[in-house]
Structures are given as structure tokens and as C-alpha cells.
């Protein structure tokens, strides 16, 4: 289990590092911003990134009142 968590952490760190290198400016052409949550709801790491991450995204949208600016 400890090895799995360590491997997951390394993969996540590599992903975040590569994502920051490839950052691009995105413009919403229709005025709507869509937020997607990519997670694992039934696999081996569902406890770490499962329904909780989807719930956290919904809570963040509610906290901002569903509006930006």
C-alpha cells in the first residue's frame, strides 16, 4: 500500500510539472466555463481521488456562487 501511494505521488508530481510547462491561455468562446473532474471512482485509488474530488469541485462552484467576475 505504501509503495502504491508513493508511486501515485510520483505520477501526480510528474503530471503537475508537465502541465505547468504546457500552460496555455484558454478563451471561452460561448461565455461558459466548463470544469471537468478526472478521477477514479471504483479503482485502486478511488479512496484518494474518487467521489471526494467531484464533491470538492461542486462545493467550490457553490462557494463562488456559480459565477466568475
XYZ file of N, CA and C in Angstrom:
207
model
N 0.826 -1.195 0.000
C 0.000 0.000 0.000
C 0.872 1.262 0.000
N 1.937 1.227 0.812
C 2.815 2.384 0.902
C 3.511 2.647 -0.432
N 3.916 1.566 -1.110
C 4.563 1.695 -2.413
C 3.594 2.260 -3.439
N 2.327 1.831 -3.367
C 1.315 2.327 -4.293
C 1.110 3.824 -4.102
N 1.044 4.261 -2.861
C 0.856 5.690 -2.592
C 2.067 6.495 -3.055
N 3.246 5.950 -2.870
C 4.460 6.641 -3.303
C 4.479 6.761 -4.829
N 4.104 5.663 -5.516
C 4.066 5.684 -6.979
C 3.025 6.679 -7.466
N 1.865 6.705 -6.815
C 0.819 7.655 -7.185
C 1.314 9.087 -6.996
N 2.011 9.339 -5.907
C 2.542 10.673 -5.652
C 3.551 11.101 -6.709
N 4.406 10.172 -7.113
C 5.390 10.493 -8.149
C 4.726 10.771 -9.494
N 3.723 9.970 -9.836
C 3.000 10.194 -11.093
C 2.270 11.527 -11.052
N 1.636 11.827 -9.930
C 0.926 13.106 -9.788
C 1.894 14.283 -9.884
N 3.046 14.180 -9.242
C 4.034 15.262 -9.307
C 4.538 15.456 -10.737
N 4.784 14.361 -11.442
C 5.236 14.467 -12.833
C 4.163 15.104 -13.703
N 2.915 14.715 -13.480
C 1.815 15.290 -14.254
C 1.699 16.785 -14.007
N 1.739 17.192 -12.752
C 1.610 18.614 -12.437
C 2.778 19.419 -12.996
N 3.970 18.854 -12.951
C 5.132 19.545 -13.505
C 5.001 19.715 -15.010
N 4.561 18.669 -15.702
C 4.424 18.769 -17.154
C 3.266 19.679 -17.535
N 2.206 19.672 -16.737
C 1.065 20.537 -17.029
C 1.440 22.005 -16.908
N 2.291 22.333 -15.946
C 2.681 23.728 -15.777
C 3.591 24.192 -16.917
N 4.336 23.273 -17.504
C 5.197 23.633 -18.626
C 4.396 23.876 -19.897
N 3.230 23.267 -20.000
C 2.425 23.364 -21.203
C 1.201 24.256 -21.010
N 1.265 25.178 -20.074
C 0.134 26.042 -19.793
C -0.199 26.900 -21.008
N -1.468 27.020 -21.287
C -1.922 27.807 -22.423
C -3.074 28.695 -21.976
N -3.238 29.786 -22.681
C -4.369 30.658 -22.416
C -5.588 30.083 -23.120
N -6.664 29.936 -22.370
C -7.889 29.373 -22.925
C -8.959 30.443 -22.880
N -9.665 30.584 -23.959
C -10.755 31.560 -24.011
C -12.070 30.831 -24.224
N -13.063 31.197 -23.450
C -14.393 30.604 -23.595
C -15.112 31.341 -24.712
N -15.366 30.651 -25.809
C -15.979 31.313 -26.956
C -17.469 31.540 -26.765
N -18.126 30.701 -25.973
C -19.563 30.865 -25.779
C -19.905 31.495 -24.429
N -18.892 31.964 -23.714
C -19.129 32.620 -22.439
C -19.388 31.660 -21.294
N -19.236 30.358 -21.522
C -19.482 29.361 -20.495
C -18.169 28.664 -20.160
N -17.902 28.551 -18.889
C -16.705 27.837 -18.452
C -17.143 26.485 -17.908
N -16.573 25.433 -18.449
C -16.894 24.079 -18.003
C -15.698 23.522 -17.248
N -15.982 22.924 -16.100
C -14.934 22.343 -15.280
C -15.122 20.836 -15.293
N -14.086 20.129 -15.682
C -14.142 18.671 -15.688
C -13.295 18.109 -14.560
N -13.756 17.017 -13.990
C -13.027 16.349 -12.920
C -12.697 14.947 -13.406
N -11.425 14.662 -13.543
C -10.972 13.344 -13.965
C -10.536 12.599 -12.716
N -11.280 11.554 -12.375
C -10.958 10.830 -11.155
C -11.238 9.345 -11.319
N -10.948 8.591 -10.292
C -11.132 7.147 -10.280
C -12.148 6.829 -9.197
N -13.360 6.464 -9.586
C -14.414 6.239 -8.597
C -14.533 4.788 -8.148
N -13.896 3.865 -8.851
C -14.050 2.474 -8.453
C -12.755 1.677 -8.510
N -11.660 2.296 -8.863
C -10.394 1.589 -8.994
C -9.596 1.578 -7.704
N -8.338 1.229 -7.827
C -7.499 1.074 -6.635
C -7.199 2.375 -5.893
N -7.320 3.509 -6.535
C -7.046 4.768 -5.831
C -8.314 5.608 -5.662
N -9.465 4.936 -5.664
C -10.734 5.654 -5.505
C -10.818 6.366 -4.161
N -10.177 5.807 -3.133
C -10.203 6.467 -1.817
C -9.478 7.801 -1.831
N -8.482 7.944 -2.700
C -7.709 9.176 -2.756
C -8.302 10.196 -3.718
N -8.862 9.737 -4.828
C -9.332 10.683 -5.845
C -10.708 10.310 -6.381
N -11.533 9.744 -5.573
C -12.837 9.284 -6.018
C -13.900 10.358 -5.912
N -15.010 9.975 -5.327
C -16.163 10.869 -5.227
C -15.828 12.143 -4.454
N -14.859 12.073 -3.553
C -14.481 13.253 -2.775
C -13.986 14.401 -3.633
N -13.241 14.105 -4.697
C -12.743 15.175 -5.558
C -13.870 15.799 -6.377
N -14.850 14.989 -6.792
C -16.007 15.532 -7.509
C -16.835 16.405 -6.566
N -17.006 15.953 -5.340
C -17.737 16.737 -4.340
C -17.019 18.050 -4.048
N -15.695 18.008 -3.957
C -14.915 19.225 -3.702
C -15.082 20.228 -4.840
N -15.137 19.755 -6.076
C -15.343 20.653 -7.214
C -16.729 21.289 -7.159
N -17.744 20.491 -6.821
C -19.104 21.044 -6.698
C -19.172 22.075 -5.573
N -18.505 21.796 -4.458
C -18.510 22.738 -3.335
C -17.805 24.040 -3.704
N -16.725 23.955 -4.487
C -16.008 25.162 -4.904
C -16.885 26.027 -5.794
N -17.640 25.403 -6.689
C -18.546 26.162 -7.558
C -19.626 26.834 -6.717
N -20.189 26.112 -5.757
C -21.206 26.695 -4.882
C -20.641 27.852 -4.070
N -19.402 27.716 -3.620
C -18.781 28.766 -2.807
C -18.623 30.059 -3.597
N -18.366 29.941 -4.897
C -18.243 31.118 -5.738
C -19.595 31.582 -6.269
N -20.661 30.922 -5.877
C -21.987 31.333 -6.302
C -22.287 30.957 -7.743
N -21.491 30.088 -8.335
C -21.735 29.663 -9.705
C -21.375 30.734 -10.744
N -20.701 31.799 -10.311
C -20.371 32.892 -11.222
C -18.907 33.278 -11.078
N -18.324 33.714 -12.153
C -16.964 34.238 -12.153
C -17.038 35.670 -12.636
N -16.474 36.566 -11.856
C -16.489 38.003 -12.159
C -17.902 38.498 -12.203
